[in-house]
Coordinates of N, CA and C and ligand atoms in Angstrom, one line a residue:
X1 N 71.0 74.6 83.6 CA 70.5 73.2 83.5 C 71.1 72.5 82.3
X2 N 71.4 71.2 82.5 CA 72.0 70.4 81.4 C 70.9 70.2 80.3
X3 N 71.1 70.8 79.1 CA 70.1 70.7 78.1 C 69.8 69.3 77.7
X4 N 70.8 68.4 77.8 CA 70.6 67.0 77.5 C 69.5 66.3 78.4
X5 N 69.4 66.9 79.6 CA 68.4 66.3 80.5 C 67.1 67.0 80.5
X6 N 67.1 68.1 79.8 CA 65.8 68.9 79.7 C 64.8 68.1 78.9
X7 N 63.6 68.3 79.2 CA 62.5 67.6 78.5 C 62.3 66.2 78.9
X8 N 63.2 65.7 79.8 CA 63.1 64.3 80.3 C 62.3 64.4 81.6
X9 N 61.8 63.3 82.0 CA 61.1 63.3 83.3 C 62.0 63.0 84.4
X10 N 62.2 64.0 85.3 CA 63.3 63.9 86.3 C 62.8 62.9 87.4
X11 N 61.6 62.5 87.4 CA 61.1 61.6 88.5 C 61.4 60.2 88.2
X12 N 61.9 59.9 87.0 CA 62.1 58.5 86.7 C 63.5 58.3 86.2
X13 N 64.0 57.0 86.3 CA 65.3 56.7 86.0 C 65.6 56.9 84.5
X14 N 66.7 57.5 84.2 CA 67.1 57.7 82.8 C 68.5 57.3 82.6
X15 N 68.9 57.2 81.4 CA 70.3 56.7 81.1 C 71.3 57.6 81.7
X16 N 71.0 58.9 81.9 CA 71.9 59.9 82.5 C 72.1 59.6 84.0
X17 N 71.2 58.8 84.6 CA 71.4 58.5 86.0 C 72.5 57.4 86.2
X18 N 72.9 56.7 85.1 CA 73.8 55.6 85.2 C 75.2 56.1 84.7
X19 N 75.3 57.3 84.2 CA 76.6 57.8 83.6 C 77.8 57.5 84.5
X20 N 77.7 57.7 85.8 CA 78.8 57.7 86.6 C 79.2 56.3 87.1
X21 N 78.3 55.3 86.8 CA 78.5 54.0 87.4 C 79.5 53.2 86.5
X22 N 80.2 52.2 87.2 CA 81.1 51.3 86.4 C 80.3 50.6 85.3
X23 N 80.8 50.6 84.1 CA 80.1 50.0 82.9 C 78.8 50.7 82.6
X24 N 78.5 51.8 83.3 CA 77.2 52.4 83.2 C 76.1 51.4 83.4
X25 N 76.3 50.6 84.5 CA 75.3 49.6 84.8 C 74.9 49.7 86.3
X26 N 73.7 49.3 86.7 CA 73.3 49.2 88.1 C 72.6 47.9 88.3
X27 N 72.9 47.3 89.4 CA 72.2 46.0 89.8 C 71.1 46.5 90.8
X28 N 69.8 46.2 90.4 CA 68.7 46.7 91.3 C 67.8 45.6 91.5
X29 N 67.1 45.6 92.7 CA 66.1 44.6 93.1 C 64.7 45.2 93.0
X30 N 63.8 44.5 92.4 CA 62.5 45.0 92.2 C 61.7 44.9 93.5
X31 N 61.2 46.1 93.9 CA 60.3 46.2 95.1 C 58.9 45.9 94.6
X32 N 58.5 46.5 93.6 CA 57.2 46.3 93.0 C 57.1 46.8 91.6
X33 N 56.2 46.2 90.8 CA 55.9 46.8 89.5 C 54.5 47.2 89.4
X34 N 54.2 48.4 89.1 CA 52.8 48.9 89.2 C 52.6 49.8 87.9
X35 N 51.3 49.9 87.6 CA 50.9 50.9 86.6 C 50.7 52.2 87.3
X36 N 51.2 53.3 86.8 CA 50.9 54.6 87.4 C 50.9 55.7 86.3
X37 N 50.3 56.8 86.7 CA 50.1 57.9 85.7 C 51.4 58.7 85.8
X38 N 52.0 58.9 84.6 CA 53.3 59.6 84.5 C 53.0 60.8 83.7
X39 N 53.4 62.0 84.2 CA 53.3 63.2 83.5 C 54.6 63.7 82.9
X40 N 54.7 63.7 81.6 CA 55.8 64.1 80.9 C 55.4 65.3 80.0
X41 N 56.1 66.4 80.2 CA 55.8 67.6 79.4 C 54.3 67.9 79.4
X42 N 53.7 67.8 80.5 CA 52.3 68.1 80.6 C 51.3 67.1 80.1
X43 N 51.9 66.0 79.6 CA 51.0 64.9 79.0 C 51.0 63.8 80.0
X44 N 49.8 63.3 80.3 CA 49.6 62.2 81.2 C 49.5 60.9 80.5
X45 N 50.4 59.9 80.9 CA 50.3 58.6 80.3 C 50.3 57.6 81.4
X46 N 49.6 56.5 81.1 CA 49.6 55.4 82.0 C 50.8 54.5 81.7
X47 N 51.8 54.4 82.6 CA 53.0 53.6 82.3 C 53.2 52.5 83.4
X48 N 53.9 51.5 83.0 CA 54.3 50.4 83.9 C 55.6 50.9 84.5
X49 N 55.7 50.9 85.8 CA 56.9 51.4 86.5 C 57.4 50.4 87.5
X50 N 58.7 50.2 87.4 CA 59.3 49.3 88.4 C 60.0 50.2 89.5
X51 N 59.6 49.9 90.7 CA 60.2 50.5 91.9 C 61.3 49.6 92.5
X52 N 62.3 50.2 92.9 CA 63.5 49.4 93.4 C 63.6 49.4 94.9
X53 N 64.1 48.4 95.5 CA 64.3 48.4 96.9 C 65.4 49.4 97.4
X54 N 66.3 49.7 96.5 CA 67.3 50.7 96.7 C 66.8 52.1 96.3
X55 N 66.4 52.9 97.3 CA 65.7 54.2 97.1 C 66.7 55.2 96.5
X56 N 68.0 54.9 96.4 CA 68.9 55.8 95.8 C 68.6 55.9 94.2
X57 N 67.9 54.9 93.8 CA 67.6 54.9 92.3 C 66.1 55.2 92.1
X58 N 65.9 56.0 91.2 CA 64.5 56.4 90.9 C 63.8 55.2 90.2
X59 N 62.5 55.2 90.3 CA 61.7 54.1 89.6 C 61.9 54.2 88.1
X60 N 61.8 53.1 87.4 CA 62.0 53.1 86.0 C 60.8 52.7 85.2
X61 N 60.5 53.5 84.2 CA 59.4 53.1 83.3 C 59.8 52.0 82.4
X62 N 58.9 50.9 82.5 CA 59.3 49.7 81.7 C 58.6 49.8 80.3
X63 N 59.4 49.9 79.3 CA 58.8 49.8 77.9 C 58.6 48.4 77.5
X64 N 58.0 48.1 76.4 CA 57.7 46.7 76.0 C 59.0 45.9 75.8
X65 N 60.1 46.5 75.3 CA 61.3 45.8 75.2 C 61.8 45.3 76.5
X66 N 61.8 46.2 77.5 CA 62.3 45.8 78.9 C 61.4 44.8 79.5
X67 N 60.1 44.9 79.3 CA 59.1 44.0 79.9 C 59.4 42.6 79.3
X68 N 59.7 42.5 78.0 CA 60.0 41.2 77.4 C 61.2 40.6 78.0
X69 N 62.3 41.4 78.1 CA 63.5 40.9 78.7 C 63.3 40.3 80.1
X70 N 62.5 41.1 80.9 CA 62.2 40.7 82.2 C 61.4 39.4 82.3
X71 N 60.4 39.3 81.5 CA 59.6 38.1 81.5 C 60.4 36.9 81.1
X72 N 61.3 37.1 80.1 CA 62.2 36.0 79.6 C 63.2 35.6 80.7
X73 N 63.7 36.6 81.4 CA 64.8 36.4 82.4 C 64.3 35.5 83.5
X74 N 63.1 35.8 84.0 CA 62.5 35.1 85.1 C 61.4 34.2 84.8
X75 N 61.2 34.0 83.5 CA 60.1 33.1 83.0 C 58.8 33.3 83.7
X76 N 58.4 34.6 83.9 CA 57.1 34.9 84.4 C 56.7 36.3 84.0
X77 N 55.4 36.5 83.7 CA 54.9 37.8 83.4 C 54.2 38.4 84.6
X78 N 54.1 37.7 85.7 CA 53.4 38.1 86.9 C 54.2 39.1 87.7
X79 N 53.6 40.3 87.8 CA 54.4 41.3 88.6 C 54.6 40.8 90.1
X80 N 53.6 40.1 90.6 CA 53.8 39.6 92.0 C 55.0 38.7 92.1
X81 N 55.2 37.8 91.0 CA 56.4 36.9 91.1 C 57.7 37.6 90.8
X82 N 57.7 38.8 90.3 CA 58.9 39.5 90.0 C 59.4 40.3 91.2
X83 N 58.6 40.4 92.2 CA 59.0 41.1 93.4 C 60.2 40.5 94.0
X84 N 61.2 41.3 94.4 CA 62.4 40.7 95.0 C 63.5 40.2 94.0
X85 N 63.1 40.2 92.7 CA 64.1 39.7 91.7 C 65.0 40.9 91.4
X86 N 66.3 40.5 91.1 CA 67.3 41.5 90.7 C 67.5 41.5 89.2
X87 N 67.8 42.7 88.8 CA 68.1 42.9 87.4 C 69.4 43.8 87.2
X88 N 70.0 43.7 86.0 CA 71.1 44.6 85.7 C 70.5 45.6 84.7
X89 N 70.6 46.9 85.1 CA 70.1 47.9 84.2 C 71.4 48.6 83.5
X90 N 71.3 48.6 82.2 CA 72.4 49.2 81.5 C 71.9 50.2 80.4
X91 N 72.8 50.7 79.6 CA 72.5 51.6 78.6 C 72.8 51.0 77.2
X92 N 71.9 51.0 76.3 CA 72.1 50.6 75.0 C 71.8 51.7 74.0
X93 N 72.6 51.7 72.9 CA 72.3 52.7 72.0 C 71.3 52.2 70.9
X94 N 70.3 52.9 70.8 CA 69.2 52.4 69.9 C 69.0 53.5 68.8
X95 N 68.6 53.0 67.7 CA 68.3 53.9 66.5 C 66.8 54.2 66.5
X96 N 66.5 55.5 66.6 CA 65.1 55.8 66.5 C 64.9 57.2 65.9
X97 N 64.0 57.3 65.0 CA 63.8 58.6 64.3 C 65.1 59.1 63.6
X98 N 65.8 58.1 63.1 CA 67.0 58.5 62.3 C 68.2 59.0 63.1
X99 N 68.1 58.8 64.4 CA 69.2 59.2 65.3 C 69.5 58.2 66.3
X100 N 70.7 58.2 66.9 CA 71.1 57.3 67.9 C 70.8 57.8 69.3
X101 N 70.1 57.1 70.1 CA 69.8 57.5 71.4 C 70.3 56.5 72.5
X102 N 70.6 57.0 73.6 CA 70.9 56.1 74.8 C 69.5 55.7 75.4
X103 N 69.4 54.4 75.6 CA 68.1 53.9 76.2 C 68.5 53.0 77.3
X104 N 67.6 53.0 78.3 CA 67.8 52.1 79.5 C 67.4 50.7 79.0
X105 N 68.2 49.7 79.3 CA 67.8 48.4 79.0 C 68.1 47.4 80.1
X106 N 67.1 46.5 80.4 CA 67.4 45.5 81.3 C 68.3 44.5 80.6
X107 N 69.4 44.2 81.2 CA 70.3 43.2 80.5 C 69.8 41.8 80.6
X108 N 70.0 41.0 79.6 CA 69.4 39.6 79.6 C 70.2 38.7 80.4
X109 N 70.6 39.1 81.6 CA 71.3 38.2 82.5 C 70.9 38.4 83.9
X110 N 70.9 37.4 84.7 CA 70.5 37.5 86.1 C 71.8 37.8 86.9
X111 N 71.7 38.9 87.7 CA 72.9 39.3 88.4 C 73.3 38.3 89.5
X112 N 74.5 38.1 89.8 CA 75.0 37.3 90.9 C 74.5 38.0 92.2
X113 N 74.1 37.2 93.1 CA 73.7 37.8 94.4 C 74.9 38.4 95.0
X114 N 74.9 39.6 95.3 CA 76.1 40.3 95.8 C 76.2 40.3 97.3
X115 N 75.1 40.5 98.0 CA 75.2 40.6 99.4 C 74.7 39.4 100.2
X116 N 74.0 38.5 99.4 CA 73.5 37.3 100.1 C 74.7 36.6 100.7
X117 N 74.6 36.1 101.9 CA 75.6 35.4 102.6 C 75.8 34.1 101.9
X118 N 77.0 33.7 101.6 CA 77.2 32.4 100.9 C 77.0 31.3 102.0
X119 N 76.4 30.2 101.6 CA 76.3 29.1 102.5 C 77.7 28.6 102.9
X120 N 77.8 28.2 104.1 CA 79.1 27.6 104.6 C 79.0 26.1 104.7
X121 N 80.1 25.5 104.4 CA 80.2 24.0 104.5 C 80.4 23.7 106.0
X122 N 79.6 22.8 106.5 CA 79.6 22.5 108.0 C 80.9 21.6 108.3
X123 N 81.4 21.0 107.2 CA 82.6 20.1 107.4 C 83.9 20.9 107.4
X124 N 84.2 21.6 106.4 CA 85.5 22.3 106.3 C 85.4 23.8 106.7
X125 N 84.1 24.3 106.8 CA 83.9 25.7 107.2 C 84.1 26.7 106.1
X126 N 84.5 26.2 104.9 CA 84.7 27.2 103.8 C 83.3 27.5 103.2
X127 N 83.3 28.6 102.4 CA 82.1 28.9 101.6 C 81.8 27.8 100.6
X128 N 80.6 27.4 100.5 CA 80.2 26.5 99.4 C 80.3 27.3 98.1
X129 N 81.0 26.7 97.1 CA 81.1 27.4 95.9 C 80.3 26.7 94.8
X130 N 80.1 27.5 93.8 CA 79.3 27.0 92.6 C 80.0 25.8 92.0
X131 N 79.3 24.9 91.5 CA 79.9 23.7 90.9 C 79.3 23.4 89.6
X132 N 80.1 23.3 88.5 CA 79.5 23.1 87.2 C 78.5 24.2 86.9
X133 N 77.3 23.8 86.5 CA 76.3 24.9 86.3 C 75.4 25.1 87.4
X134 N 75.8 24.5 88.6 CA 75.0 24.7 89.8 C 75.5 25.9 90.6
X135 N 74.6 26.8 91.0 CA 75.1 27.9 91.9 C 75.4 27.4 93.3
X136 N 76.1 28.2 94.0 CA 76.5 27.8 95.4 C 75.3 27.4 96.2
X137 N 74.2 28.2 96.0 CA 72.9 27.9 96.8 C 72.4 26.5 96.4
X138 N 72.5 26.2 95.1 CA 72.0 25.0 94.6 C 72.8 23.8 95.1
X139 N 74.1 24.0 95.1 CA 75.0 22.9 95.7 C 74.7 22.7 97.1
X140 N 74.5 23.8 97.9 CA 74.2 23.6 99.3 C 72.9 22.9 99.5
X141 N 71.9 23.3 98.8 CA 70.6 22.8 98.9 C 70.6 21.3 98.5
X142 N 71.3 21.0 97.5 CA 71.4 19.6 97.0 C 72.1 18.7 98.0
X143 N 73.2 19.2 98.6 CA 73.9 18.3 99.6 C 73.1 18.2 100.9
X144 N 72.4 19.3 101.2 CA 71.6 19.3 102.4 C 70.5 18.2 102.3
X145 N 70.0 18.1 101.1 CA 68.9 17.1 100.9 C 69.5 15.7 100.9
X146 N 70.7 15.6 100.2 CA 71.3 14.2 100.0 C 72.0 13.7 101.2
X147 N 72.7 14.6 101.9 CA 73.5 14.2 103.1 C 73.0 14.7 104.4
X148 N 72.0 15.5 104.3 CA 71.4 16.0 105.6 C 72.2 17.1 106.2
X149 N 73.2 17.6 105.5 CA 74.0 18.8 106.0 C 74.5 19.6 104.9
X150 N 74.8 20.9 105.2 CA 75.3 21.8 104.2 C 76.7 21.5 103.9
X151 N 77.0 21.0 102.8 CA 78.4 20.6 102.4 C 78.9 21.3 101.1
X152 N 80.2 21.6 101.0 CA 80.7 22.0 99.8 C 80.9 20.8 98.9
X153 N 81.1 21.0 97.6 CA 81.1 19.9 96.7 C 82.3 19.0 97.0
X154 N 83.4 19.6 97.5 CA 84.6 18.8 97.7 C 84.4 17.8 98.9
X155 N 83.8 18.3 100.0 CA 83.5 17.5 101.1 C 82.4 16.4 100.7
X156 N 81.4 16.9 99.9 CA 80.4 15.9 99.5 C 81.0 14.8 98.7
X157 N 81.9 15.1 97.8 CA 82.6 14.1 97.0 C 83.4 13.2 97.9
X158 N 84.1 13.7 98.9 CA 84.9 12.9 99.8 C 84.0 12.0 100.6
X159 N 82.8 12.5 101.0 CA 81.9 11.6 101.7 C 81.4 10.5 100.9
X160 N 81.1 10.9 99.6 CA 80.5 9.9 98.7 C 81.6 8.8 98.4
X161 N 82.8 9.1 98.4 CA 83.9 8.2 98.2 C 84.3 7.4 99.4
X162 N 83.5 7.6 100.5 CA 83.7 6.8 101.7 C 84.7 7.4 102.7
X163 N 85.1 8.7 102.4 CA 86.0 9.3 103.3 C 85.4 9.8 104.5
X164 N 86.2 10.1 105.5 CA 85.6 10.6 106.8 C 85.5 12.1 106.7
X165 N 84.4 12.6 107.3 CA 84.3 14.0 107.5 C 85.0 14.5 108.7
X166 N 85.6 15.7 108.5 CA 86.3 16.2 109.7 C 85.3 16.7 110.7
Ligands
ZN201 ZN1 83.7 21.5 102.8

């Protein structure tokens, strides 16, 4: 047995679970956040645990630091509102008890939707792309509202300038 993993709770996500991943980071979507009893080394503790939609990853115990990051990231402390939200989990080195430890940290950035289908422009057929500080989804929704159809920013601009849509 790997002595570095001994004494840790194997039922929950640990920094060692990310070792093999690029940048030692994982993008995970919250299925639910619940309080549950966690037994570590025979000691029972009530912990807040985030379960992921991706069952290849073990649930993660949320410490106060990660809770704060999460609340800031999505501007809510409501576990119900955090369902379905995605986070980037990475490893940070923290100093505790005079030594450096690897700790799981929720990164303070919202991951780009990876698998969500990009909205397509009904005019040119290309994917609607992000524009300025608007995400692709926001651009599509904005143009849908303004022009009544899903348009990319290029076609929307052309339309606004009186051009013809193909
Ligand atoms: Zn277009």
